[in-house]
Coordinates of C-alpha atoms in Angstrom, one line a residue:
Chain A
M1119 CA 115.6 53.3 96.0
A1120 CA 112.5 52.4 94.1
S1121 CA 110.3 53.2 97.0
Y1122 CA 110.8 57.0 96.7
A1123 CA 107.8 57.7 94.8
D1124 CA 105.1 55.8 96.5
R1125 CA 106.0 56.9 99.9
D1126 CA 105.0 60.4 99.1
V1127 CA 101.7 60.2 97.3
I1128 CA 98.9 57.7 97.5
P1129 CA 100.6 54.5 96.5
G1130 CA 98.3 53.3 93.7
V1131 CA 98.1 56.6 92.0
A1132 CA 101.8 57.2 92.2
M1133 CA 102.7 53.9 90.7
K1134 CA 100.4 54.4 87.8
R1135 CA 101.4 57.9 87.0
W1136 CA 105.0 57.7 87.7
P1137 CA 106.4 57.3 84.2
R1138 CA 104.6 60.3 82.9
V1139 CA 105.5 62.3 86.0
R1140 CA 109.1 61.3 85.6
A1141 CA 109.2 62.4 82.1
R1142 CA 108.0 65.9 82.7
L1143 CA 108.7 66.2 86.4
S1144 CA 105.1 65.6 87.3
R1145 CA 103.5 68.3 85.3
D1146 CA 100.2 68.9 87.1
G1147 CA 100.5 65.7 89.0
L1148 CA 99.2 65.1 92.5
S1149 CA 102.5 66.1 94.0
T1150 CA 102.5 69.4 92.2
L1151 CA 99.1 70.1 93.7
V1152 CA 100.5 69.4 97.1
F1153 CA 103.1 72.1 96.5
V1154 CA 100.7 74.7 95.0
L1155 CA 98.0 74.1 97.7
P1156 CA 99.5 76.3 100.4
L1157 CA 99.8 79.2 97.9
L1158 CA 96.2 78.7 96.7
V1159 CA 94.7 78.4 100.1
I1160 CA 96.6 81.2 101.9
F1161 CA 96.6 83.7 99.0
G1162 CA 93.1 82.8 98.1
A1163 CA 91.7 83.3 101.6
F1164 CA 93.9 86.1 102.8
S1165 CA 94.8 88.1 99.7
W1166 CA 92.8 87.5 96.5
F1167 CA 89.4 87.0 98.1
P1168 CA 89.7 90.1 100.4
I1169 CA 90.9 92.3 97.5
V1170 CA 87.8 91.3 95.4
R1171 CA 85.7 91.6 98.5
A1172 CA 86.9 95.2 99.2
F1173 CA 85.4 96.3 95.9
V1174 CA 82.2 94.4 96.4
M1175 CA 81.9 95.6 100.0
S1176 CA 82.2 99.2 98.9
L1177 CA 78.9 98.8 97.1
Q1178 CA 77.2 97.0 100.0
E1179 CA 75.7 97.7 103.3
T1180 CA 77.5 95.2 105.5
N1181 CA 77.2 94.3 109.1
L1182 CA 78.2 91.2 111.0
V1183 CA 74.6 90.2 111.7
S1184 CA 72.5 90.2 108.5
E1185 CA 73.2 89.4 104.9
P1186 CA 74.9 92.3 103.0
T1187 CA 72.7 94.2 100.6
F1188 CA 73.8 96.1 97.5
V1189 CA 73.3 99.9 98.0
G1190 CA 74.9 101.2 94.8
L1191 CA 77.3 104.1 95.3
S1192 CA 75.7 105.4 98.5
N1193 CA 78.7 104.4 100.6
F1194 CA 80.8 106.7 98.4
S1195 CA 78.4 109.6 98.6
R1196 CA 78.1 109.2 102.4
V1197 CA 81.9 109.3 102.7
W1198 CA 82.0 112.3 100.3
A1199 CA 79.4 114.1 102.4
D1200 CA 81.2 113.5 105.7
P1201 CA 82.8 116.8 106.9
L1202 CA 85.7 114.8 108.2
F1203 CA 86.5 113.4 104.7
G1204 CA 87.7 116.8 103.5
I1205 CA 89.7 117.4 106.6
A1206 CA 91.3 113.9 106.4
V1207 CA 92.3 114.4 102.7
R1208 CA 93.8 117.8 103.5
N1209 CA 95.7 116.5 106.5
T1210 CA 97.0 113.5 104.5
A1211 CA 98.2 115.8 101.7
Y1212 CA 99.8 118.2 104.2
F1213 CA 101.5 115.2 105.8
A1214 CA 102.8 114.0 102.4
L1215 CA 104.0 117.5 101.6
L1216 CA 105.8 118.0 104.9
A1217 CA 107.3 114.5 104.6
L1218 CA 108.6 115.4 101.2
I1219 CA 110.1 118.7 102.3
I1220 CA 111.7 117.4 105.5
G1221 CA 112.2 113.7 104.7
F1222 CA 113.2 113.6 101.1
P1223 CA 116.4 115.6 101.0
I1224 CA 118.0 114.3 104.2
P1225 CA 118.7 110.8 102.9
I1226 CA 120.1 112.1 99.7
V1227 CA 122.6 114.4 101.5
L1228 CA 123.5 111.7 103.9
A1229 CA 124.0 109.1 101.2
V1230 CA 126.2 111.3 99.1
I1231 CA 128.4 112.2 102.0
M1232 CA 128.5 108.6 103.3
S1233 CA 129.5 107.2 99.8
E1234 CA 132.8 109.0 100.1
V1235 CA 133.7 107.7 103.5
R1236 CA 136.7 105.5 103.2
R1237 CA 136.9 103.9 106.6
G1238 CA 134.2 102.8 108.9
K1239 CA 131.5 103.1 106.3
G1240 CA 129.7 100.2 107.9
L1241 CA 129.4 102.2 111.1
F1242 CA 127.8 105.1 109.3
S1243 CA 125.2 102.9 107.6
A1244 CA 124.5 100.9 110.7
L1245 CA 123.9 104.1 112.7
A1246 CA 121.6 105.5 109.9
Y1247 CA 119.6 102.3 109.8
L1248 CA 119.3 101.7 113.5
P1249 CA 116.0 103.6 113.9
V1250 CA 114.4 101.6 111.2
V1251 CA 114.6 98.3 113.2
V1252 CA 113.1 99.8 116.3
P1253 CA 109.4 98.7 116.4
P1254 CA 107.2 101.7 115.3
V1255 CA 105.1 101.5 118.5
V1256 CA 108.2 101.8 120.6
S1257 CA 109.5 104.8 118.6
V1258 CA 106.2 106.6 118.9
L1259 CA 105.8 106.0 122.6
L1260 CA 109.5 107.0 123.2
W1261 CA 109.0 110.2 121.1
R1262 CA 106.0 111.1 123.1
F1263 CA 108.3 111.7 126.0
F1264 CA 110.6 113.7 123.8
F1265 CA 107.7 115.8 122.6
D1266 CA 106.5 116.5 126.1
A1267 CA 105.1 120.0 126.0
S1268 CA 106.2 120.9 129.6
P1269 CA 109.4 122.9 130.0
T1270 CA 111.0 119.7 131.5
G1271 CA 110.2 117.7 128.4
V1272 CA 113.2 116.3 126.6
F1273 CA 113.2 118.5 123.5
N1274 CA 112.1 121.5 125.5
T1275 CA 115.0 121.0 127.8
I1276 CA 117.4 121.0 124.9
L1277 CA 115.7 124.0 123.4
G1278 CA 116.0 125.7 126.8
W1279 CA 119.8 125.3 126.7
V1280 CA 119.9 127.6 123.7
G1281 CA 117.2 129.9 125.1
L1282 CA 114.3 128.7 123.0
G1283 CA 110.9 127.2 123.6
P1284 CA 109.1 125.6 125.3
L1285 CA 107.2 124.5 122.2
P1286 CA 103.8 122.8 122.5
W1287 CA 104.8 120.0 120.0
L1288 CA 101.9 117.5 119.8
Q1289 CA 99.5 119.6 121.8
D1290 CA 98.9 122.4 119.3
A1291 CA 97.0 122.0 116.1
A1292 CA 99.7 123.9 114.2
S1293 CA 102.7 121.9 115.4
A1294 CA 101.2 118.5 115.8
M1295 CA 101.6 117.4 112.2
P1296 CA 105.2 118.7 111.8
S1297 CA 106.1 116.9 115.0
I1298 CA 104.7 113.6 113.6
V1299 CA 106.6 114.1 110.4
I1300 CA 109.9 114.6 112.3
E1301 CA 109.4 111.3 114.1
A1302 CA 108.4 109.5 110.9
T1303 CA 111.4 110.9 109.1
W1304 CA 113.7 109.7 111.9
A1305 CA 112.1 106.2 111.7
G1306 CA 112.2 105.9 107.9
A1307 CA 115.2 107.8 106.5
G1308 CA 117.7 105.0 107.1
G1309 CA 116.0 102.6 104.7
T1310 CA 116.2 105.2 101.9
V1311 CA 119.8 106.0 102.7
I1312 CA 120.7 102.4 102.1
I1313 CA 118.9 102.4 98.8
Y1314 CA 120.7 105.6 97.7
L1315 CA 124.1 104.2 98.8
A1316 CA 123.5 101.1 96.6
A1317 CA 122.5 103.4 93.7
L1318 CA 125.6 105.5 94.1
L1319 CA 127.8 102.4 93.9
S1320 CA 126.4 101.8 90.4
V1321 CA 127.3 105.2 89.0
P1322 CA 129.9 104.4 86.3
P1323 CA 133.3 105.7 87.5
E1324 CA 134.2 106.7 83.9
L1325 CA 131.8 109.6 84.3
Y1326 CA 133.8 110.9 87.3
D1327 CA 137.0 110.3 85.4
A1328 CA 135.6 112.4 82.5
A1329 CA 134.6 115.1 84.8
D1330 CA 138.0 115.2 86.4
V1331 CA 139.6 115.5 82.9
D1332 CA 137.4 118.5 82.4
G1333 CA 138.6 120.0 85.6
A1334 CA 135.3 119.8 87.5
S1335 CA 135.3 120.6 91.2
I1336 CA 133.8 118.2 93.7
W1337 CA 130.6 120.3 93.9
Q1338 CA 130.3 120.4 90.1
K1339 CA 130.7 116.6 90.1
I1340 CA 127.9 116.1 92.6
R1341 CA 125.6 118.5 90.6
N1342 CA 126.4 117.3 87.2
V1343 CA 127.2 113.6 87.6
T1344 CA 126.0 112.2 90.9
L1345 CA 122.5 113.7 91.1
P1346 CA 121.6 113.2 87.5
Q1347 CA 122.7 109.6 87.8
L1348 CA 120.6 109.1 90.9
R1349 CA 117.5 110.5 89.1
G1350 CA 115.9 107.2 88.2
V1351 CA 116.2 106.0 91.8
L1352 CA 114.9 109.3 93.1
F1353 CA 111.8 109.1 91.0
V1354 CA 111.0 105.7 92.4
T1355 CA 111.7 106.5 96.0
L1356 CA 109.7 109.7 95.7
I1357 CA 106.6 107.9 94.6
L1358 CA 107.1 105.0 97.1
Q1359 CA 107.4 107.6 99.9
L1360 CA 104.2 109.3 98.8
I1361 CA 102.4 105.9 98.7
A1362 CA 103.7 105.1 102.2
T1363 CA 102.8 108.4 103.7
A1364 CA 99.3 108.2 102.4
Q1365 CA 98.9 104.9 104.4
L1366 CA 100.5 106.0 107.6
F1367 CA 98.5 104.7 110.6
T1368 CA 100.6 103.9 113.7
E1369 CA 102.1 107.4 114.1
P1370 CA 99.0 109.6 114.1
F1371 CA 97.0 107.0 115.8
L1372 CA 99.3 106.7 118.8
F1373 CA 100.7 110.2 118.9
T1374 CA 97.5 112.2 118.8
G1375 CA 94.6 109.9 117.8
G1376 CA 93.7 112.5 115.2
G1377 CA 93.7 115.5 117.5
P1378 CA 94.1 118.2 118.5
A1379 CA 90.9 119.5 116.8
N1380 CA 91.2 116.9 114.1
S1381 CA 94.5 118.4 112.9
T1382 CA 96.1 115.0 112.5
T1383 CA 93.1 112.9 111.3
T1384 CA 94.4 111.2 108.2
V1385 CA 92.5 109.1 105.6
L1386 CA 93.7 105.9 107.3
L1387 CA 92.5 107.1 110.7
L1388 CA 89.2 107.9 109.2
I1389 CA 89.0 104.4 107.7
Y1390 CA 89.8 102.9 111.1
H1391 CA 87.2 105.2 112.7
Y1392 CA 84.5 104.1 110.2
A1393 CA 85.1 100.4 110.7
F1394 CA 86.3 99.9 114.2
Q1395 CA 85.5 102.9 116.4
N1396 CA 81.9 103.2 115.7
S1397 CA 79.5 102.9 118.6
L1398 CA 76.7 102.0 116.2
G1399 CA 78.5 99.0 114.8
G1400 CA 81.1 99.0 112.1
E1401 CA 80.4 101.1 109.0
Y1402 CA 82.3 98.5 106.9
G1403 CA 80.8 99.7 103.7
M1404 CA 82.0 103.2 104.2
A1405 CA 85.4 102.1 105.3
A1406 CA 85.7 99.9 102.2
A1407 CA 84.5 102.7 100.0
L1408 CA 87.2 105.1 101.4
S1409 CA 89.9 102.4 101.0
V1410 CA 88.9 101.8 97.4
M1411 CA 89.0 105.6 96.8
L1412 CA 92.4 105.9 98.3
A1413 CA 93.7 102.9 96.4
A1414 CA 92.2 104.3 93.1
F1415 CA 93.7 107.7 93.8
L1416 CA 97.2 106.2 94.5
G1417 CA 97.0 104.0 91.4
A1418 CA 96.0 106.9 89.2
F1419 CA 98.5 109.2 90.8
T1420 CA 101.3 106.6 90.3
A1421 CA 100.3 106.0 86.7
G1422 CA 100.2 109.7 86.0
Y1423 CA 103.5 110.3 87.7
F1424 CA 105.3 107.7 85.7
W1425 CA 103.6 108.9 82.5
L1426 CA 104.8 112.5 83.2
T1427 CA 108.3 111.5 84.2
R1428 CA 108.9 108.7 81.7
S1429 CA 111.1 110.8 79.4
W1430 CA 113.2 112.1 82.3
S1431 CA 113.8 108.9 84.2
T1432 CA 114.8 106.7 81.4
S1433 CA 117.2 109.0 79.6
S1434 CA 120.0 108.4 82.1
Chain B
M734 CA 126.1 81.4 109.5
T735 CA 125.3 80.6 105.9
A736 CA 122.7 83.3 105.8
R737 CA 125.4 85.9 106.3
S738 CA 128.1 84.5 104.2
G739 CA 126.0 83.6 101.2
W740 CA 124.7 87.1 100.5
R741 CA 127.7 89.2 100.1
R742 CA 127.5 92.0 97.7
P743 CA 129.3 91.1 94.5
P744 CA 132.6 93.0 94.2
S745 CA 131.8 96.4 92.7
A746 CA 133.3 97.3 89.4
R747 CA 134.5 100.5 90.9
T748 CA 137.6 100.5 93.0
Q749 CA 136.4 102.4 96.0
D750 CA 139.4 104.4 96.7
D751 CA 140.1 106.6 93.8
R752 CA 137.1 106.8 91.5
G753 CA 134.3 108.4 93.2
I754 CA 133.0 112.0 93.5
V755 CA 136.3 112.8 95.2
S756 CA 139.1 111.8 92.9
A757 CA 142.7 111.0 93.9
A758 CA 143.8 114.4 92.6
D759 CA 141.2 116.1 94.7
W760 CA 142.3 114.1 97.7
R761 CA 145.8 115.4 97.3
H762 CA 144.7 119.0 98.0
R763 CA 145.1 119.7 101.7
R764 CA 142.1 122.0 101.8
V765 CA 139.8 119.3 100.2
R766 CA 141.1 116.6 102.5
W767 CA 140.5 118.8 105.5
A768 CA 137.0 119.9 104.4
L769 CA 136.1 116.4 103.7
R770 CA 137.1 115.2 107.2
V771 CA 135.1 118.0 108.8
V772 CA 132.0 117.1 106.7
Q773 CA 132.4 113.4 107.4
G774 CA 133.1 114.0 111.1
A775 CA 130.1 116.2 111.4
T776 CA 127.9 113.6 109.7
L777 CA 129.2 110.9 112.1
I778 CA 128.4 113.1 115.1
F779 CA 125.0 113.9 113.6
L780 CA 124.3 110.2 113.0
L781 CA 125.4 109.3 116.5
I782 CA 123.2 111.9 118.1
V783 CA 120.2 111.2 115.9
G784 CA 120.4 107.5 115.3
L785 CA 121.8 106.3 118.5
G786 CA 120.9 109.2 120.9
P787 CA 117.2 108.4 121.4
L788 CA 118.0 104.7 122.0
L789 CA 120.7 105.6 124.5
W790 CA 118.2 107.9 126.2
M791 CA 115.8 105.1 126.4
A792 CA 118.4 102.7 127.9
K793 CA 119.5 105.4 130.4
S794 CA 116.0 106.2 131.5
S795 CA 115.2 102.5 132.1
I796 CA 118.0 102.4 134.8
T797 CA 117.5 105.8 136.4
P798 CA 114.9 106.7 139.1
T799 CA 111.6 107.8 137.6
Q800 CA 111.7 111.1 139.4
D801 CA 115.0 112.0 137.7
T802 CA 113.7 111.2 134.3
L803 CA 110.6 113.4 134.9
R804 CA 112.4 116.4 136.4
T805 CA 115.7 116.4 134.5
P806 CA 115.3 114.2 131.5
M807 CA 118.6 115.2 129.9
S808 CA 121.0 114.9 132.9
L809 CA 123.1 111.8 133.5
W810 CA 122.3 110.0 136.7
P811 CA 121.8 112.8 139.2
H812 CA 120.6 110.4 141.9
G813 CA 122.2 107.2 140.9
F814 CA 120.7 104.1 139.4
D815 CA 117.5 102.2 139.9
L816 CA 118.1 98.7 138.6
S817 CA 114.8 97.4 139.9
L818 CA 112.8 98.9 137.0
F819 CA 113.5 96.0 134.6
A820 CA 112.6 93.5 137.2
T821 CA 109.3 95.2 138.0
A822 CA 108.5 95.6 134.4
W823 CA 109.2 92.0 133.8
T824 CA 107.2 90.6 136.7
R825 CA 104.5 93.0 137.8
T826 CA 103.7 94.6 134.5
H827 CA 103.8 91.1 132.9
I828 CA 106.1 92.1 130.1
D829 CA 107.3 88.5 130.2
R830 CA 103.9 87.3 129.1
Y831 CA 103.5 89.8 126.3
L832 CA 107.1 89.2 125.1
L833 CA 106.3 85.5 125.0
N834 CA 103.1 86.3 123.0
T835 CA 105.2 88.3 120.6
V836 CA 107.7 85.5 120.3
W837 CA 104.8 83.0 119.6
I838 CA 103.3 85.3 117.0
A839 CA 106.6 85.9 115.3
A840 CA 107.5 82.2 115.3
G841 CA 104.1 81.0 113.9
S842 CA 104.1 83.7 111.2
W843 CA 107.6 82.8 110.3
I844 CA 106.8 79.1 109.9
V845 CA 103.7 79.9 107.8
Q846 CA 105.6 82.4 105.6
I847 CA 108.5 79.9 105.0
V848 CA 106.2 77.0 104.2
V849 CA 104.0 79.0 101.8
A850 CA 107.0 80.8 100.2
T851 CA 109.2 77.7 99.7
T852 CA 106.4 75.4 98.4
A853 CA 105.0 78.1 96.2
G854 CA 108.4 79.1 94.9
Y855 CA 109.2 75.5 94.2
A856 CA 105.9 74.9 92.4
L857 CA 106.1 78.0 90.3
S858 CA 109.8 77.8 89.5
V859 CA 110.7 74.1 89.3
L860 CA 107.5 72.1 88.9
R861 CA 105.7 74.6 86.7
P862 CA 102.2 73.4 86.5
R863 CA 100.1 74.4 83.5
F864 CA 98.9 77.7 85.0
H865 CA 102.2 78.7 86.6
R866 CA 102.4 81.9 84.6
V867 CA 98.8 83.0 85.6
L868 CA 99.5 82.1 89.2
T869 CA 102.8 84.1 89.3
G870 CA 100.9 87.0 87.7
L871 CA 98.2 86.8 90.4
V872 CA 100.8 86.8 93.2
L873 CA 102.7 89.7 91.6
A874 CA 99.5 91.6 91.2
T875 CA 98.8 91.7 94.9
L876 CA 102.1 93.7 95.3
F877 CA 100.4 96.6 93.5
V878 CA 97.4 96.7 95.7
P879 CA 97.9 99.0 98.7
S880 CA 97.6 97.1 101.9
I881 CA 95.0 99.4 103.2
V882 CA 92.5 97.9 100.7
L883 CA 92.8 94.6 102.5
L884 CA 92.3 95.9 106.0
V885 CA 88.5 95.8 106.4
P886 CA 87.7 92.8 104.2
L887 CA 90.6 90.8 105.7
Y888 CA 89.2 91.5 109.1
L889 CA 85.8 90.3 108.1
T890 CA 87.4 87.2 106.6
V891 CA 89.1 86.4 109.9
V892 CA 85.9 87.0 111.8
D893 CA 84.1 84.5 109.6
V894 CA 86.4 82.4 107.4
P895 CA 84.6 81.8 104.1
L896 CA 83.3 78.3 103.4
L897 CA 84.5 77.0 106.8
H898 CA 82.7 79.6 108.9
L899 CA 85.5 79.6 111.5
R900 CA 86.0 82.5 113.9
M901 CA 89.8 83.1 114.1
V902 CA 89.6 86.3 116.2
D903 CA 91.4 86.0 119.5
T904 CA 93.5 83.1 118.3
F905 CA 97.1 83.4 117.0
W906 CA 95.9 81.9 113.7
A907 CA 94.4 85.2 112.9
V908 CA 97.9 86.6 112.7
W909 CA 99.8 83.5 111.5
L910 CA 97.8 82.6 108.4
P911 CA 97.4 86.0 106.8
A912 CA 101.1 86.6 107.3
G913 CA 101.7 83.8 104.8
A914 CA 100.1 85.8 102.0
S915 CA 103.3 87.7 101.3
A916 CA 103.8 88.2 97.6
F917 CA 107.2 89.6 98.4
N918 CA 108.4 86.4 100.0
V919 CA 107.1 84.2 97.2
I920 CA 108.6 86.3 94.4
V921 CA 112.0 86.6 96.2
I922 CA 112.2 82.8 96.8
K923 CA 110.9 82.0 93.3
R924 CA 113.6 84.2 91.7
F925 CA 116.3 82.4 93.8
F926 CA 115.0 79.0 92.7
D927 CA 114.9 80.2 89.1
N928 CA 118.7 80.8 89.3
L929 CA 119.5 77.4 90.7
P930 CA 121.4 75.2 88.1
R931 CA 118.9 73.0 86.3
E932 CA 121.5 70.3 85.6
I933 CA 121.4 69.4 89.3
F934 CA 117.7 68.8 89.1
E935 CA 118.2 66.7 86.0
A936 CA 120.9 64.7 87.7
A937 CA 118.7 64.1 90.7
R938 CA 115.8 63.0 88.5
V939 CA 118.0 60.6 86.7
D940 CA 119.0 59.2 90.0
G941 CA 115.3 58.6 90.7
A942 CA 114.4 61.5 93.0
G943 CA 110.8 62.5 92.9
P944 CA 109.4 66.0 93.4
F945 CA 109.5 65.6 97.2
Q946 CA 113.1 64.4 97.4
L947 CA 114.1 67.1 95.0
F948 CA 112.5 69.7 97.2
W949 CA 113.6 68.4 100.5
R950 CA 117.1 67.1 99.7
I951 CA 118.3 69.4 97.0
V952 CA 116.3 72.7 96.5
L953 CA 115.9 73.5 100.2
P954 CA 119.5 72.8 101.3
M955 CA 120.7 74.9 98.4
S956 CA 118.5 77.8 99.4
R957 CA 119.6 78.3 103.0
P958 CA 120.9 81.8 102.3
I959 CA 117.7 83.1 100.8
I960 CA 115.6 81.4 103.4
G961 CA 117.7 83.0 106.1
V962 CA 117.1 86.4 104.5
V963 CA 113.4 85.9 104.3
S964 CA 113.3 84.6 107.9
V965 CA 115.0 87.6 109.4
F966 CA 112.8 90.0 107.6
A967 CA 109.7 88.0 108.4
V968 CA 110.5 88.0 112.1
I969 CA 111.3 91.7 112.3
A970 CA 108.2 92.6 110.3
T971 CA 105.9 90.6 112.6
W972 CA 107.7 92.1 115.6
K973 CA 106.9 95.6 114.2
D974 CA 103.3 94.9 113.3
Y975 CA 100.7 96.9 115.3
L976 CA 97.4 97.5 113.5
W977 CA 96.6 94.0 112.5
P978 CA 97.2 92.3 115.9
L979 CA 95.4 95.2 117.5
L980 CA 92.3 94.4 115.4
V981 CA 92.3 90.6 115.7
L982 CA 93.7 90.0 119.2
R983 CA 91.2 91.6 121.6
N984 CA 92.1 89.4 124.5
P985 CA 94.9 91.2 126.5
N986 CA 96.3 87.8 127.5
L987 CA 97.1 87.1 123.8
Q988 CA 98.3 90.5 122.8
P989 CA 101.9 91.1 121.7
L990 CA 104.0 93.8 123.2
S991 CA 103.4 96.3 120.4
V992 CA 99.6 96.2 121.1
R993 CA 100.0 96.1 124.9
L994 CA 102.4 98.9 125.4
P995 CA 100.1 101.8 124.4
T996 CA 97.4 100.6 126.8
L997 CA 99.8 100.0 129.6
Q998 CA 101.3 103.5 129.4
P999 CA 98.7 105.5 131.4
T1000 CA 98.8 103.1 134.4
T1001 CA 102.5 102.3 134.5
D1002 CA 105.2 104.2 136.3
L1003 CA 107.3 106.1 133.7
G1004 CA 110.6 104.4 134.5
I1005 CA 109.1 100.9 134.4
F1006 CA 107.4 101.8 131.2
I1007 CA 110.6 102.9 129.5
A1008 CA 112.2 99.7 130.7
A1009 CA 109.4 97.8 129.0
L1010 CA 110.1 99.8 125.8
T1011 CA 113.8 98.9 126.1
I1012 CA 112.9 95.2 126.4
S1013 CA 110.7 95.2 123.4
S1014 CA 113.2 96.8 121.1
A1015 CA 116.1 94.7 122.3
I1016 CA 115.4 91.7 120.1
P1017 CA 114.9 93.5 116.8
I1018 CA 118.0 95.5 117.5
A1019 CA 120.0 92.4 118.4
L1020 CA 118.8 90.7 115.1
F1021 CA 119.9 93.8 113.2
L1022 CA 123.3 93.9 114.7
L1023 CA 123.8 90.1 114.1
F1024 CA 122.6 90.2 110.5
Q1025 CA 123.7 93.7 109.6
R1026 CA 124.8 92.7 106.1
L1027 CA 121.4 91.5 105.1
F1028 CA 119.9 94.8 106.0
L1029 CA 122.6 97.0 104.6
R1030 CA 123.3 95.2 101.4
G1031 CA 121.0 97.2 99.2
P1032 CA 117.6 98.0 98.0
G1033 CA 116.6 94.5 96.8
L1034 CA 115.3 93.4 100.1
S1035 CA 115.2 96.3 102.6
G1036 CA 113.5 98.6 100.2
A1037 CA 110.9 96.4 98.7
I1038 CA 109.1 95.2 101.7
K1039 CA 105.5 96.3 101.4
G1040 CA 104.3 98.8 104.0

């Protein structure tokens, strides 16, 4: 089996280097380079370079025709002066708040109930997770039928059974965003349920035993043992959810395209609008500037959040 | 399949039956038992309606006449079935072509992701070149950059690849290659390789195996479970992707289902369109049902995928 080595690398090189290579498993040898190369090429071209380029671009005037020129912070000031910017920020914050109110408690309640199911637990979690695997585009297009504002729309028919509605759902500036949040919660809650279920499994059973000895009721055990034990996970999922909602694109884009009356224009839709929906050619600089601003805000927010909650989340 | 059997959750320290929120003593009270059954039963019904309901409605509407779906969306088959909707969607709306595009895109992205993740994981975990710590750090760092930052510069990169000056727009490469830059895959695979027993590598080396034999004959066969996990998630993630293929595949003949469906909607008969929706969610749902355990086994994988 002596021919192993030279079949792989250029024969001459391999023969010469082999003893050293063999001694240290080819530290920095040619074969190592072969294995690192895909990482370097793919990450270099499609991850590291674009990340750096985003920051550079935010300071440049870029179009696809002429060489980019540095324009200082003018992209940022133009974004800042855009009346849509304030609207988009407000809408995104409103979306995040609604998603927090509607979407955050539901998975906790579901997971706590499901953790005590003794038979058929798999069925429960499979049902909860099912919407997560449906492609987002399919969910949105399907829910557009459900949200049909006419009295014969799916949800309005159901509301009609109990004598309510019809509601305008997506067609009214006041109800468009809550409607999108309902769909987004449906599409995302299952993933969070699974995370909580795993976290609930790792609660030390001795704590429940101790609570039993003290004569705690089920409700007291949930309040004083389960929820405090989940605290660390809840802090992480909360910030992950906020980061995800700030970057939501498919739902508002396909449900309403930002309307009615810009009531669902989010920061991401605005970035898309700057770069790809511009009749005068892409405002790539402004789009990059807004992306950088969003990323900087999310980074600062996350850092601040962990700094503020560091004492609470580690004490468990 | 190995992918399913290899990733079972380690047996929990807690014996499920008597040491949870509801203790054995609680369970003996008739009132508690009864209340618990009601709560759990209600939860099951809620999950059935909310989790399965919309999908059942979709399935039902793709086999009932369009007029029924429009007039009485919530009634069951008032005027019988219309089984031609699937066939029409498949042939006249060309769902077959877009589905094939989706399959191509998913397959290519999968290969690129697996090649990059396994070679990189092997290099960073087993071969450990001089700068492996720096490289691992650089890969990890990309996890903390929100994907939105990449959108515009990545698009411009694909329009005009640096150094080579290639234009990848309107080729599948524009989706395949960037898919490989998944830090999540690299880190997961590297962690798995880190835990493989080093003695086996030593033994193989003593037997004269070079880095390539070690990779191909020992590390890869031992890693089938994790490669299976990464594969399933890679395929589903590509299947779900919308914004990126929308940007880089402008030619309708190359677009996957996710990009095509919204543009088809205004010009397509409702029943046929819902049949198309059913077709495009069938494969991810089938994958989920087949590999349930991978998805439901916990936060490690399902939760950490970058949005």
